[in-house]
Every structure is written in structure tokens, then in C-alpha cells.
mmCIF file with all atom_site columns, C-alpha atoms in Angstrom:
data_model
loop_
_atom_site.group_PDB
_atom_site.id
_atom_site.type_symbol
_atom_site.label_atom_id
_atom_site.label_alt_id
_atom_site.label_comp_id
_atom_site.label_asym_id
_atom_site.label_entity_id
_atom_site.label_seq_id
_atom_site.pdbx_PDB_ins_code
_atom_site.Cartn_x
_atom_site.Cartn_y
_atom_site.Cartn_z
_atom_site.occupancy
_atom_site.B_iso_or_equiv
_atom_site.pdbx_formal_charge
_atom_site.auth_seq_id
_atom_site.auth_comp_id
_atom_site.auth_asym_id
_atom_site.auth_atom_id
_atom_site.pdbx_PDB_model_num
ATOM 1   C CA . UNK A 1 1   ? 101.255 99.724  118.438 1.00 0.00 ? 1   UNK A CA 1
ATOM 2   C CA . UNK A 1 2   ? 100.629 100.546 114.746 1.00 0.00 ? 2   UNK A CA 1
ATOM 3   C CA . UNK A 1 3   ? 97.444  98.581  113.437 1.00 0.00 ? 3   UNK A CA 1
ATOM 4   C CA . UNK A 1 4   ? 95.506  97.999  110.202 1.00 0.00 ? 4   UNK A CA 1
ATOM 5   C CA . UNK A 1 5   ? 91.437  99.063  109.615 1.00 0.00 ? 5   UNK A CA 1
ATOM 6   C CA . UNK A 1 6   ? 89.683  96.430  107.506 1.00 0.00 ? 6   UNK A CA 1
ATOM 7   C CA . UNK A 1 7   ? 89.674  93.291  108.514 1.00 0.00 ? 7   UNK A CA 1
ATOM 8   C CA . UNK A 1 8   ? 91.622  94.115  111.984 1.00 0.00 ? 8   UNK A CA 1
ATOM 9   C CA . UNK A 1 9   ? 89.358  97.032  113.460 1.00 0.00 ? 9   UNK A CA 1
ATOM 10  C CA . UNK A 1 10  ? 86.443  95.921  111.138 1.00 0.00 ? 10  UNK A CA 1
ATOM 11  C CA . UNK A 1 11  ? 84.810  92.647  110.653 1.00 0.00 ? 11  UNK A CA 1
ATOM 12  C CA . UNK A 1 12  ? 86.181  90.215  107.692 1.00 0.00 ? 12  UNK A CA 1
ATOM 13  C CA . UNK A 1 13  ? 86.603  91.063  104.395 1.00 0.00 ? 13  UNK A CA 1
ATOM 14  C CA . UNK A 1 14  ? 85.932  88.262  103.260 1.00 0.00 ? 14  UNK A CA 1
ATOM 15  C CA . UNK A 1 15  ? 82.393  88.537  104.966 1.00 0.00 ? 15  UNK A CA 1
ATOM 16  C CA . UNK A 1 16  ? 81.662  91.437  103.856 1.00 0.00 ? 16  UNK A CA 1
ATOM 17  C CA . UNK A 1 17  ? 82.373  90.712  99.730  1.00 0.00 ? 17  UNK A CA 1
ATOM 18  C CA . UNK A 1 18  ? 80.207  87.949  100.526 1.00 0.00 ? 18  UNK A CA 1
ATOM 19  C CA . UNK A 1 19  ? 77.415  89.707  101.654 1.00 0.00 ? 19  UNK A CA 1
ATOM 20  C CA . UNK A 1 20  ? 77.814  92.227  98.874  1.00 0.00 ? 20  UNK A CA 1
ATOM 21  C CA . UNK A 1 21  ? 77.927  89.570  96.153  1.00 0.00 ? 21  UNK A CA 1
ATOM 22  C CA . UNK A 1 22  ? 74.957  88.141  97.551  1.00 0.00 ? 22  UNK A CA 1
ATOM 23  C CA . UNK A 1 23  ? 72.896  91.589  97.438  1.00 0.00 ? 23  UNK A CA 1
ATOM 24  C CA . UNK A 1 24  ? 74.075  92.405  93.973  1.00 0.00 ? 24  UNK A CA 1
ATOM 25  C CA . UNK A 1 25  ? 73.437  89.488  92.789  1.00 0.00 ? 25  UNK A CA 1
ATOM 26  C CA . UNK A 1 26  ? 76.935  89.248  91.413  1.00 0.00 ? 26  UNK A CA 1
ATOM 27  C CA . UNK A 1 27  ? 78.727  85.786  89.825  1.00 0.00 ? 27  UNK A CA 1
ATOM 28  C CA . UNK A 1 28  ? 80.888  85.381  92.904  1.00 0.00 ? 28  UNK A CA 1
ATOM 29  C CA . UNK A 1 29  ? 83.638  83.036  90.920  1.00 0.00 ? 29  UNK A CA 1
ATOM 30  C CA . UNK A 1 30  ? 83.996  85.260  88.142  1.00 0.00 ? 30  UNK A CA 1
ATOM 31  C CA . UNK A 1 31  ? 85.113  87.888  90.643  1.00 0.00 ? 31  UNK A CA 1
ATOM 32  C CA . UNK A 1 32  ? 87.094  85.837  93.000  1.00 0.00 ? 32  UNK A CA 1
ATOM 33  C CA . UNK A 1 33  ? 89.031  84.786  89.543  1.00 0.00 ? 33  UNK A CA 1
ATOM 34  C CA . UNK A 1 34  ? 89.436  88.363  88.805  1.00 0.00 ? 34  UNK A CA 1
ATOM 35  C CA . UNK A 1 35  ? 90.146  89.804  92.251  1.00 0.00 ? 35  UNK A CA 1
ATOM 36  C CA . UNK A 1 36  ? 92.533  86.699  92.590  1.00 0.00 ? 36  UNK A CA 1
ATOM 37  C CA . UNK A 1 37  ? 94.853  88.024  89.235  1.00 0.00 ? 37  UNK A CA 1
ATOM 38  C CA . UNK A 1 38  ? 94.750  91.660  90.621  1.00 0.00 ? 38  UNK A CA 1
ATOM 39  C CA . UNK A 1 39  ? 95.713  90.942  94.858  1.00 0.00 ? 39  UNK A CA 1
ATOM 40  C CA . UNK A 1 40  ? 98.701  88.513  93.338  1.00 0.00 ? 40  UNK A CA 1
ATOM 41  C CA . UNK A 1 41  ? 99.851  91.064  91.035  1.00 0.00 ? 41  UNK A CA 1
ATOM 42  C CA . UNK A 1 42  ? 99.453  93.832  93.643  1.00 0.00 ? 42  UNK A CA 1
ATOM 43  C CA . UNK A 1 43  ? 101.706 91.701  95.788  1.00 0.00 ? 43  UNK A CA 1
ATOM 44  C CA . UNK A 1 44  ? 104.099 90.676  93.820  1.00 0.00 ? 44  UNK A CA 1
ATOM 45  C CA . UNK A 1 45  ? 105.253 93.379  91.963  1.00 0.00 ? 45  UNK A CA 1
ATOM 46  C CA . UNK A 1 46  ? 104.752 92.772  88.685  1.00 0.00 ? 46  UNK A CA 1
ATOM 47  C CA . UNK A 1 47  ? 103.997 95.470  87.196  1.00 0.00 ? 47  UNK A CA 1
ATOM 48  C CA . UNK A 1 48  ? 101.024 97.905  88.603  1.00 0.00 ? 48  UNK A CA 1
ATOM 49  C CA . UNK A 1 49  ? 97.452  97.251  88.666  1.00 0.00 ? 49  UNK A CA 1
ATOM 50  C CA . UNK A 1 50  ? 93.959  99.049  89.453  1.00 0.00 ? 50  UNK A CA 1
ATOM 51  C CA . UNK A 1 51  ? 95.000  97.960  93.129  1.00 0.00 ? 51  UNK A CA 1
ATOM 52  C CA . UNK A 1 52  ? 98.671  99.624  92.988  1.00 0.00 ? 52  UNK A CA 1
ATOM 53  C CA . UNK A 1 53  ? 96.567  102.954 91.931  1.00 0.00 ? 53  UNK A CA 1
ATOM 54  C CA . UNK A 1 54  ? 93.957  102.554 93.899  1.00 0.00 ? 54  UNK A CA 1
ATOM 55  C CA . UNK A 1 55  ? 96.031  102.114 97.118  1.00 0.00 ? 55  UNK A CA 1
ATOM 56  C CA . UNK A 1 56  ? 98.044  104.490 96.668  1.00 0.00 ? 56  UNK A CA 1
ATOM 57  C CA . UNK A 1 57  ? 96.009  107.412 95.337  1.00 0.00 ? 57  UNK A CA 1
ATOM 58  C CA . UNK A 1 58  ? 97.238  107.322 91.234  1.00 0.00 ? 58  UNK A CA 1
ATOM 59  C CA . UNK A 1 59  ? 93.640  105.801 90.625  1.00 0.00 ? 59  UNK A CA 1
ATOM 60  C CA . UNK A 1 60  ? 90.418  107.304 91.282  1.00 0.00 ? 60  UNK A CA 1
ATOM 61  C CA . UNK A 1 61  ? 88.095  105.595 93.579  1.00 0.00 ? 61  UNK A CA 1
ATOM 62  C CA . UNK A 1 62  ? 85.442  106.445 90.580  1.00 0.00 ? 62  UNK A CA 1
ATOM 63  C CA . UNK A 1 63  ? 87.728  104.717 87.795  1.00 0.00 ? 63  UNK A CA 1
ATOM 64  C CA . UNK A 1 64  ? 88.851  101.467 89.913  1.00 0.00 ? 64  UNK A CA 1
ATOM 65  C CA . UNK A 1 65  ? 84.606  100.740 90.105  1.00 0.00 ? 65  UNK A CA 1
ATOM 66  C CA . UNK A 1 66  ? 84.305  101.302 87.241  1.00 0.00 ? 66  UNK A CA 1
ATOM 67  C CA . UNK A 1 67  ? 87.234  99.319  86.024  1.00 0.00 ? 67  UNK A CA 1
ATOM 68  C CA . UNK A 1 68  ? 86.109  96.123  88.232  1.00 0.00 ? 68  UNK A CA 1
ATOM 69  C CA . UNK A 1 69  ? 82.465  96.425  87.219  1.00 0.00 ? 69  UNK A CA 1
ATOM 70  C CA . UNK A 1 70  ? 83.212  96.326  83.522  1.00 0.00 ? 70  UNK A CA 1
ATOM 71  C CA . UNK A 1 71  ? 84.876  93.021  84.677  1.00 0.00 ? 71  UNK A CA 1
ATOM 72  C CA . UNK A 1 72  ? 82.093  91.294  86.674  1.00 0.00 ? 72  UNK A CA 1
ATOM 73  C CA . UNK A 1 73  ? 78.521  90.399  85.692  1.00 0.00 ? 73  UNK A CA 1
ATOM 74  C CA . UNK A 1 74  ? 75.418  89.220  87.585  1.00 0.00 ? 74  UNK A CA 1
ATOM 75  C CA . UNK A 1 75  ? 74.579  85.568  87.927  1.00 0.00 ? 75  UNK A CA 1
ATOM 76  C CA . UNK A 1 76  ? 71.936  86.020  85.229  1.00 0.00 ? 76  UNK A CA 1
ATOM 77  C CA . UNK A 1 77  ? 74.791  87.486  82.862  1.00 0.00 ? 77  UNK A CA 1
ATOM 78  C CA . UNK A 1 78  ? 74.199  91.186  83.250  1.00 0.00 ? 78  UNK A CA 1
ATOM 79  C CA . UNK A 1 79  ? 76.186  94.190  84.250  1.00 0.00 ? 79  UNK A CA 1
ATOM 80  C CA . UNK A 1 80  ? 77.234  95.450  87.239  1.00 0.00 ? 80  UNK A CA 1
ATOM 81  C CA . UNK A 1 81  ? 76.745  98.754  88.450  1.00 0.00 ? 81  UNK A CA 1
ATOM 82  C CA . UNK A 1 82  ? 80.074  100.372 88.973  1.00 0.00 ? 82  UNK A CA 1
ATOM 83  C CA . UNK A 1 83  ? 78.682  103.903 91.120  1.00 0.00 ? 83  UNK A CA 1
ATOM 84  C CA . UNK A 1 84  ? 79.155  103.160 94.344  1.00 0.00 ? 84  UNK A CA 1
ATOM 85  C CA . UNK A 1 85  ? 80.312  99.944  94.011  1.00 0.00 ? 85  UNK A CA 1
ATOM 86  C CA . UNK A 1 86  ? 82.693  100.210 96.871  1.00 0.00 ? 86  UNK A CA 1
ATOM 87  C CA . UNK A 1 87  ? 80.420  101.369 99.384  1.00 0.00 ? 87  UNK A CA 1
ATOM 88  C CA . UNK A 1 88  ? 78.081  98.833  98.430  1.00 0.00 ? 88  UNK A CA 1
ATOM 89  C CA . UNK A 1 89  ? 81.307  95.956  98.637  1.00 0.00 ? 89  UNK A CA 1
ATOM 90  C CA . UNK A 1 90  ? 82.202  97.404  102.162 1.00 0.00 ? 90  UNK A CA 1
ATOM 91  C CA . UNK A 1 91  ? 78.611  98.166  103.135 1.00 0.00 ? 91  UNK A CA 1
ATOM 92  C CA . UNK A 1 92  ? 78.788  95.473  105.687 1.00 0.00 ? 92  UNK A CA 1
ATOM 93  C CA . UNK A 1 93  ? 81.724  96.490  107.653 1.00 0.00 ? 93  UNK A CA 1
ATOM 94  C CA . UNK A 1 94  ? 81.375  96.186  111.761 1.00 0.00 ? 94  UNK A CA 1
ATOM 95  C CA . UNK A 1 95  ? 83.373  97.441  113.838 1.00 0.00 ? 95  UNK A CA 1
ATOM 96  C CA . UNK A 1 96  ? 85.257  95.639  116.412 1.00 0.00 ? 96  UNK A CA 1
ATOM 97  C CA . UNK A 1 97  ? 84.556  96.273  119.655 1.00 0.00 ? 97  UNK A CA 1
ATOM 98  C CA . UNK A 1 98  ? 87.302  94.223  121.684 1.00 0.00 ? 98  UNK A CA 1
ATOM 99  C CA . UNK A 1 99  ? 90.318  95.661  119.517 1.00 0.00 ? 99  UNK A CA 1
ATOM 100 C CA . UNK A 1 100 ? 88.791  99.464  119.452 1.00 0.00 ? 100 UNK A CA 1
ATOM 101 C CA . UNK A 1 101 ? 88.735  98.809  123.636 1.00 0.00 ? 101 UNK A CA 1
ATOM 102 C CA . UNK A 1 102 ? 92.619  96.959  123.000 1.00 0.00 ? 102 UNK A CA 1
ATOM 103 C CA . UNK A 1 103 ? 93.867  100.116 121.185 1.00 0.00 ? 103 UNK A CA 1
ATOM 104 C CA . UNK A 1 104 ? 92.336  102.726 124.010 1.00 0.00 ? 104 UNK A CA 1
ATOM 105 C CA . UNK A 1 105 ? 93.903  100.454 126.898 1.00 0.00 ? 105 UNK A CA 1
ATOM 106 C CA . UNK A 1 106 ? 96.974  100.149 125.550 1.00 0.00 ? 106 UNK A CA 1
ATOM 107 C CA . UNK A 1 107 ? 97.485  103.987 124.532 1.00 0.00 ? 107 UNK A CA 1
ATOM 108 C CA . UNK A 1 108 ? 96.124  104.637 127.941 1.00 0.00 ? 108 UNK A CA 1
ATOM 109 C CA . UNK A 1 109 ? 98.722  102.864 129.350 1.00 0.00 ? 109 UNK A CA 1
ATOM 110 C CA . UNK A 1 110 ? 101.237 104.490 127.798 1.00 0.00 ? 110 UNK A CA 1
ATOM 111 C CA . UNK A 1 111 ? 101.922 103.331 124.345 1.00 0.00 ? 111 UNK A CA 1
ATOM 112 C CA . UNK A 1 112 ? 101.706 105.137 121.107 1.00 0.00 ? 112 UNK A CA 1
ATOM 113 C CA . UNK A 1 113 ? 99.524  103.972 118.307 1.00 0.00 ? 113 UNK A CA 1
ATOM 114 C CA . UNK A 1 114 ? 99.218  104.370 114.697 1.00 0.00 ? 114 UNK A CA 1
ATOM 115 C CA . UNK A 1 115 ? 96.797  103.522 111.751 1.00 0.00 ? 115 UNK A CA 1
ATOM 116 C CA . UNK A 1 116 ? 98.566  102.655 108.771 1.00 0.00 ? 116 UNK A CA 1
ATOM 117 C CA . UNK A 1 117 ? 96.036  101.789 106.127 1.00 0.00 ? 117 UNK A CA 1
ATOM 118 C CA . UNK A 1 118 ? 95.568  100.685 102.540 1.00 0.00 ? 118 UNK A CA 1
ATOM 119 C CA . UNK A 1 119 ? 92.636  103.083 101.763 1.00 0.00 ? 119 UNK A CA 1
ATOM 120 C CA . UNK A 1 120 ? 89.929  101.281 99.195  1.00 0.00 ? 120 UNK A CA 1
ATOM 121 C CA . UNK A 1 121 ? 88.147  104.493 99.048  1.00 0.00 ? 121 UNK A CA 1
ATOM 122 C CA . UNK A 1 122 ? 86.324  103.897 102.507 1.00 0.00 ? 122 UNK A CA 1
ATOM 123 C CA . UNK A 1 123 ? 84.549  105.808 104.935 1.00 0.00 ? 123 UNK A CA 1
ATOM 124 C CA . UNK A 1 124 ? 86.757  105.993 107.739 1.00 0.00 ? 124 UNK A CA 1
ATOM 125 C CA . UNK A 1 125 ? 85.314  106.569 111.485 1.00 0.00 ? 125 UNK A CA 1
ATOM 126 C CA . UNK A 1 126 ? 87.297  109.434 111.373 1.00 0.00 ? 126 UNK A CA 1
ATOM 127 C CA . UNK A 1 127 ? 85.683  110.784 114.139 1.00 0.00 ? 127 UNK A CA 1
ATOM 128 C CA . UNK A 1 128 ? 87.046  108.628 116.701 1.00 0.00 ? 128 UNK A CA 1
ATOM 129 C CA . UNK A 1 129 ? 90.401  108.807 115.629 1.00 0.00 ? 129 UNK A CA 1
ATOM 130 C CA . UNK A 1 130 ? 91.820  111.402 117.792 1.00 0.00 ? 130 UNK A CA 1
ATOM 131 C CA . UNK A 1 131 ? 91.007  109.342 120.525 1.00 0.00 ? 131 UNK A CA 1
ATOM 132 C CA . UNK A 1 132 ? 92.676  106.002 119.234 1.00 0.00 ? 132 UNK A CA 1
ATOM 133 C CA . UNK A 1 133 ? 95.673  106.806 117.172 1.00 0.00 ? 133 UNK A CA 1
ATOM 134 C CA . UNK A 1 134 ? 98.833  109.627 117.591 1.00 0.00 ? 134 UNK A CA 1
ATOM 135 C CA . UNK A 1 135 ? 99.547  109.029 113.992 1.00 0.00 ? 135 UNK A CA 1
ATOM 136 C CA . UNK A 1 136 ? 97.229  108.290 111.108 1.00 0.00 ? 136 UNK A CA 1
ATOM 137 C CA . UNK A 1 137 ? 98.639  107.097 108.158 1.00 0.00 ? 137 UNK A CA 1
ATOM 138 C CA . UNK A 1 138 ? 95.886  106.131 105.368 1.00 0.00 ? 138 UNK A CA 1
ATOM 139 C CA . UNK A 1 139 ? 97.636  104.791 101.663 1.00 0.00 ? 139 UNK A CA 1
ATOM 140 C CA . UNK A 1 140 ? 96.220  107.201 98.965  1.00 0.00 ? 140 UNK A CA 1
ATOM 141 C CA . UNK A 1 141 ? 96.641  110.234 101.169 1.00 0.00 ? 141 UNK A CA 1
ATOM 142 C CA . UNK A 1 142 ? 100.546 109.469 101.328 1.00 0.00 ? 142 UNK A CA 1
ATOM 143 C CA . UNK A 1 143 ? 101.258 108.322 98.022  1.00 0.00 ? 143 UNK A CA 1
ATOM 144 C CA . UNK A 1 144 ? 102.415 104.639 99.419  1.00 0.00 ? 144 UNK A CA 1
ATOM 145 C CA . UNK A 1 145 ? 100.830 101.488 100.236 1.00 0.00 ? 145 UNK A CA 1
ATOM 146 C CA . UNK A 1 146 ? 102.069 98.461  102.009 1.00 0.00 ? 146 UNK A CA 1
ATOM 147 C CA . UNK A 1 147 ? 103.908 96.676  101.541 1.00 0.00 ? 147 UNK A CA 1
ATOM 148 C CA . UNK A 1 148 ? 106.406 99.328  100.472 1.00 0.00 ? 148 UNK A CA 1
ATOM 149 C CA . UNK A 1 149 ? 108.753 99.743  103.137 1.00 0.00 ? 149 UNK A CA 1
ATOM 150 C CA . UNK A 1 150 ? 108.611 103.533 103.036 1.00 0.00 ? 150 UNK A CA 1
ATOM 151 C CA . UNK A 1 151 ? 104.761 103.682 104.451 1.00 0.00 ? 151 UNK A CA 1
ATOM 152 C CA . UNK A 1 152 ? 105.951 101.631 107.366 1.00 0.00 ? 152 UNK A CA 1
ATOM 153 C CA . UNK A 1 153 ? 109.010 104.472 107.634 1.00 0.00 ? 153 UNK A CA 1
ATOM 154 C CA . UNK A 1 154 ? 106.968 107.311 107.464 1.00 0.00 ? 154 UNK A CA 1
ATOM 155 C CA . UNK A 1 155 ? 104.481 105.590 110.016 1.00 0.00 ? 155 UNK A CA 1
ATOM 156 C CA . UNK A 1 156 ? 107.592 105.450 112.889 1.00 0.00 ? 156 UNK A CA 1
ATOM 157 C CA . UNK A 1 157 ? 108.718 108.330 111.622 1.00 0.00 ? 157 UNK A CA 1
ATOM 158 C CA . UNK A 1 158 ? 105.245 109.935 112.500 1.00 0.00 ? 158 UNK A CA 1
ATOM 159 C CA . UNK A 1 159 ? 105.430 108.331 116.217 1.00 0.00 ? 159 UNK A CA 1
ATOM 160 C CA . UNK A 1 160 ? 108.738 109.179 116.603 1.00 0.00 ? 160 UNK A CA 1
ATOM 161 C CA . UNK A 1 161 ? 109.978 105.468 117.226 1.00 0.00 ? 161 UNK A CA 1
ATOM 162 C CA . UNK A 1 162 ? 112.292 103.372 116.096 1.00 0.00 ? 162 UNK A CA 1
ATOM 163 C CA . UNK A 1 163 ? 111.269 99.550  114.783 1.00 0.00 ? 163 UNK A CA 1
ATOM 164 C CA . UNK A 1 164 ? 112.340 97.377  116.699 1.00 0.00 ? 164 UNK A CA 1
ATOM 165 C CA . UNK A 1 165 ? 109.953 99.672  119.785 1.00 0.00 ? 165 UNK A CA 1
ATOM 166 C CA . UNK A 1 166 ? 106.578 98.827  117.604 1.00 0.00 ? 166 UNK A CA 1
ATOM 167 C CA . UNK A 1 167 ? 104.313 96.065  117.205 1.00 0.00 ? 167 UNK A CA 1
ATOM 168 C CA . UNK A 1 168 ? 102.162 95.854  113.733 1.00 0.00 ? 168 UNK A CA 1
ATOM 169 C CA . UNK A 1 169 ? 98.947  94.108  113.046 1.00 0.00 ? 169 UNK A CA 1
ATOM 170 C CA . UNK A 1 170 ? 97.485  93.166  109.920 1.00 0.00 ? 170 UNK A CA 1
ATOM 171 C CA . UNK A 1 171 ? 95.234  90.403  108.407 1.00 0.00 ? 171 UNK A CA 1
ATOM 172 C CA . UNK A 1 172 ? 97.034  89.654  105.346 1.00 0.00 ? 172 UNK A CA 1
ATOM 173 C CA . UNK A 1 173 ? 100.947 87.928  106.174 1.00 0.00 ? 173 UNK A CA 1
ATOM 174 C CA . UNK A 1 174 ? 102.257 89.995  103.188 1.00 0.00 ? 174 UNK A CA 1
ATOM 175 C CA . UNK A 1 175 ? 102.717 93.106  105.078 1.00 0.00 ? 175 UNK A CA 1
ATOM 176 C CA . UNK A 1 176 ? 103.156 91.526  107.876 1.00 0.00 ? 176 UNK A CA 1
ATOM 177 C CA . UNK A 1 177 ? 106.544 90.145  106.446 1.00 0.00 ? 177 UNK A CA 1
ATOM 178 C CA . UNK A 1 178 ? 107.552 93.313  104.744 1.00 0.00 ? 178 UNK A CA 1
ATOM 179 C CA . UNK A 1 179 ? 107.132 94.770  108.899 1.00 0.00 ? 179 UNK A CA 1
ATOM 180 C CA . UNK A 1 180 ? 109.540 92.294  110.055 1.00 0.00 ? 180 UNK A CA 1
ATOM 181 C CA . UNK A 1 181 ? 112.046 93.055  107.612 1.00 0.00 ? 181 UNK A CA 1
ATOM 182 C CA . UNK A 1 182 ? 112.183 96.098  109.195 1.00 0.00 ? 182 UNK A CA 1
ATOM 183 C CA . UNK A 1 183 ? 112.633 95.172  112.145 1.00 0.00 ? 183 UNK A CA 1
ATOM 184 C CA . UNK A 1 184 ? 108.728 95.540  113.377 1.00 0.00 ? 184 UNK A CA 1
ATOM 185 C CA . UNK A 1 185 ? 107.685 92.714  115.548 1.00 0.00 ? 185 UNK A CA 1
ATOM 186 C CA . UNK A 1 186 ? 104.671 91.236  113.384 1.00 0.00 ? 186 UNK A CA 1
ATOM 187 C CA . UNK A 1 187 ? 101.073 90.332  114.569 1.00 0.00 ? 187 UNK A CA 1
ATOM 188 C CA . UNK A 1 188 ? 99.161  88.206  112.004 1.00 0.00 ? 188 UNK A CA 1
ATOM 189 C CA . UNK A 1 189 ? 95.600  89.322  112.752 1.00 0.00 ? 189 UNK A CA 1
ATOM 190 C CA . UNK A 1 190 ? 93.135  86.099  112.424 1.00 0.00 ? 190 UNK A CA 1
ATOM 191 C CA . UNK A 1 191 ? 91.148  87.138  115.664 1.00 0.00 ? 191 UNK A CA 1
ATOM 192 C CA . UNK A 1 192 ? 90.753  90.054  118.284 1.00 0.00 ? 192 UNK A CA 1
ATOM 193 C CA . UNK A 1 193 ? 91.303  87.342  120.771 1.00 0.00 ? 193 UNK A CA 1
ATOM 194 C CA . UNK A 1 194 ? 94.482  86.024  119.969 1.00 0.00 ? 194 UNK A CA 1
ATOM 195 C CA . UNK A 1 195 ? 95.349  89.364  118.987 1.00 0.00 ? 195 UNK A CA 1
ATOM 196 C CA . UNK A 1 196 ? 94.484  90.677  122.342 1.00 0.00 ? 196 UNK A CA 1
ATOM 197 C CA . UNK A 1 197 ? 96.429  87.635  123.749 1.00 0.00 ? 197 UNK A CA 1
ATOM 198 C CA . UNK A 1 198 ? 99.513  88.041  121.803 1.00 0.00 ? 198 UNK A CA 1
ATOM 199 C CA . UNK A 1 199 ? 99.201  91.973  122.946 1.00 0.00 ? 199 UNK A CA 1
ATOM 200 C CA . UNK A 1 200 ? 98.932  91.140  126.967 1.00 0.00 ? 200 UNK A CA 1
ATOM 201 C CA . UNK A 1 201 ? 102.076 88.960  126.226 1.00 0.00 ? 201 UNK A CA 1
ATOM 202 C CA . UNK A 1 202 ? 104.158 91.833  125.084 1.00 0.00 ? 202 UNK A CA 1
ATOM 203 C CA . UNK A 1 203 ? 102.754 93.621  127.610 1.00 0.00 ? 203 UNK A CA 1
ATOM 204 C CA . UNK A 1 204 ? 101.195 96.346  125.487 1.00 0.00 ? 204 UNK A CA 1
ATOM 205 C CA . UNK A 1 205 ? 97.651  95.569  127.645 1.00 0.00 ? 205 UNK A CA 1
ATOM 206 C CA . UNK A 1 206 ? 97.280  95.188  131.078 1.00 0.00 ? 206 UNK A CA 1
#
């Protein structure tokens, strides 16, 4: 059972951009029009992007804020503050509850489970993770970022499986694809409860 962090383990993103925008006070289409260019270029390819380096570790957390705050402005036309800009736009990250309790049921039933995240430069709970996951694999640390297949490699690799044994989950249907062209069978995260369902039905929960 290899999973994703934001947006699987965590509350929305989308949420929590919103709240941030809100706080800052920032012109929320200006950087949906911006973030918009960057994710589709990120995904398609084309070239790399403050994303690509920030994902994978080329790109300093400190330069990507500072990159995306030279590109935004404040509702009243002003600057945005690029230190700390990423704690601020993940500030209002929850955690989970039903999928941390999924993950600990499952590996206490037998299954081995995996992170495999693309880091934005957050604070992990990296205190719990020796009780949740026998691999961790976070994107800047490794030098990859889905959806390359090689981080999804080096994940089984780490649990000592082969694909077609794992299950992946993940909010965004990109790397979800680039799993099943592995052979990975593919959860599209939208909720913990039809996560949870789909999980029982593989009978990774009990």
C-alpha cells in the first residue's frame, strides 16, 4: 500500500491555497493563472519549471517562493511576501484521521506501506512515520518526482515488491496513470471514504 501526503493524508489542497489566499490577501486569479501554466508544464513535460526543481530537489525551497511571489500580487496591487510563503500556503493542512487509522490497520494486518511524496518544502509529521510506513520515499530527497517512473521503482524497490503486489493512492490522476503503466493497481484519491472502501475491497483492510 504505497500512498501520497497532501491532499491524501492531509486535507485538500485546494482548501488550503484558499485559505492562504484569503489571509494574504493575495489576487487569487492571478495565481490560479500562474499556478495553472506551471502544474501543466510540470505534467507534461515540456521543458522544466520551478515545479520540476522544486519537486525534485534542483530548486531551493527559498528560490521557488521567491520565484512565485515575484509573480503574484495582493488584491490591492502590492507584493507578496515570498519568506515563508510555503508554510504560510500549507499552513492549513489537517491531517486525516480515517486514512492515518486505514494505513495502521492495514500494515497491522500484514501489508507493507510506503510514502512516496512530491515534497513542496513541507513539514512532514515525521515523527509518526516509523509507525505508518516501511519505506519513505519523499521527491527532493531522491532526486525524482512523480510521475517519473523511476520514483515509483525505487519505492517497490524499497518494499521489496513487485507491481503488480501494490496498490497506490494519489489525488491528482496524473500519477495515478503513470502507476498503472507500471503495473500498480491505481487509487484516485477524492475521499478517505471511498478510499477506505475501495481498500476493504482489495482486501488491504479488514
Amino acid at each position: 500500500m504505497i500512498t501520497d501526503w497532501g491532499g491524501v493524508l492531509t486535507s485538500p489542497l485546494n482548501d488550503a491555497v484558499g485559505a492562504w489566499l484569503a489571509a494574504d490577501g493575495i489576487d487569487a486569479d492571478r495565481y490560479r493563472t500562474v499556478m495553472r501554466a506551471w502544474v501543466k508544464q510540470a505534467y507534461d513535460g515540456a521543458g522544466a519549471n520551478p515545479i520540476h526543481g522544486l519537486e525534485d530537489g534542483s530548486l531551493a525551497p527559498e528560490e521557488f517562493e521567491r520565484l512565485l511571489a515575484a509573480e503574484l500580487l495582493t488584491v490591492d496591487g502590492g507584493p507578496v511576501a515570498a519568506a515563508g510563503l510555503i508554510s504560510r500556503m500549507f499552513g492549513a493542512f489537517s491531517p486525516v484521521e480515517p486514512m492515518y487509522e486505514a494505513l495502521r490497520a492495514a500494515r497491522a494486518a500484514g501489508a507493507r506501506t510506503a510514502l512516496l511524496s512530491n515534497s513542496w518544502g513541507n513539514d512532514y509529521p515525521r515523527d509518526l512515520f516509523a509507525d505508518l510506513f516501511d519505506a519513505v520515499v519523499i521527491s527532493c530527497e531522491v532526486g525524482m518526482r512523480k510521475p517519473d517512473e523511476r520514483i515509483f521503482r525505487h519505492a517497490l524497490g524499497l518494499l521489496g515488491l513487485d507491481a503488480a503486489e501494490c496498490v497506490f493512492i494519489d489525488d491528482i490522476e496524473h500519477n495515478i496513470r503513470a502507476a498503472e503503466s507500471l503495473g500498480i493497481r491505481g487509487i484516485h484519491h477524492t475521499s478517505a471514504d471511498a478510499t477506505i472502501a475501495e481498500l476493504r475491497e482489495l482486501g488491504l483492510l479488514p
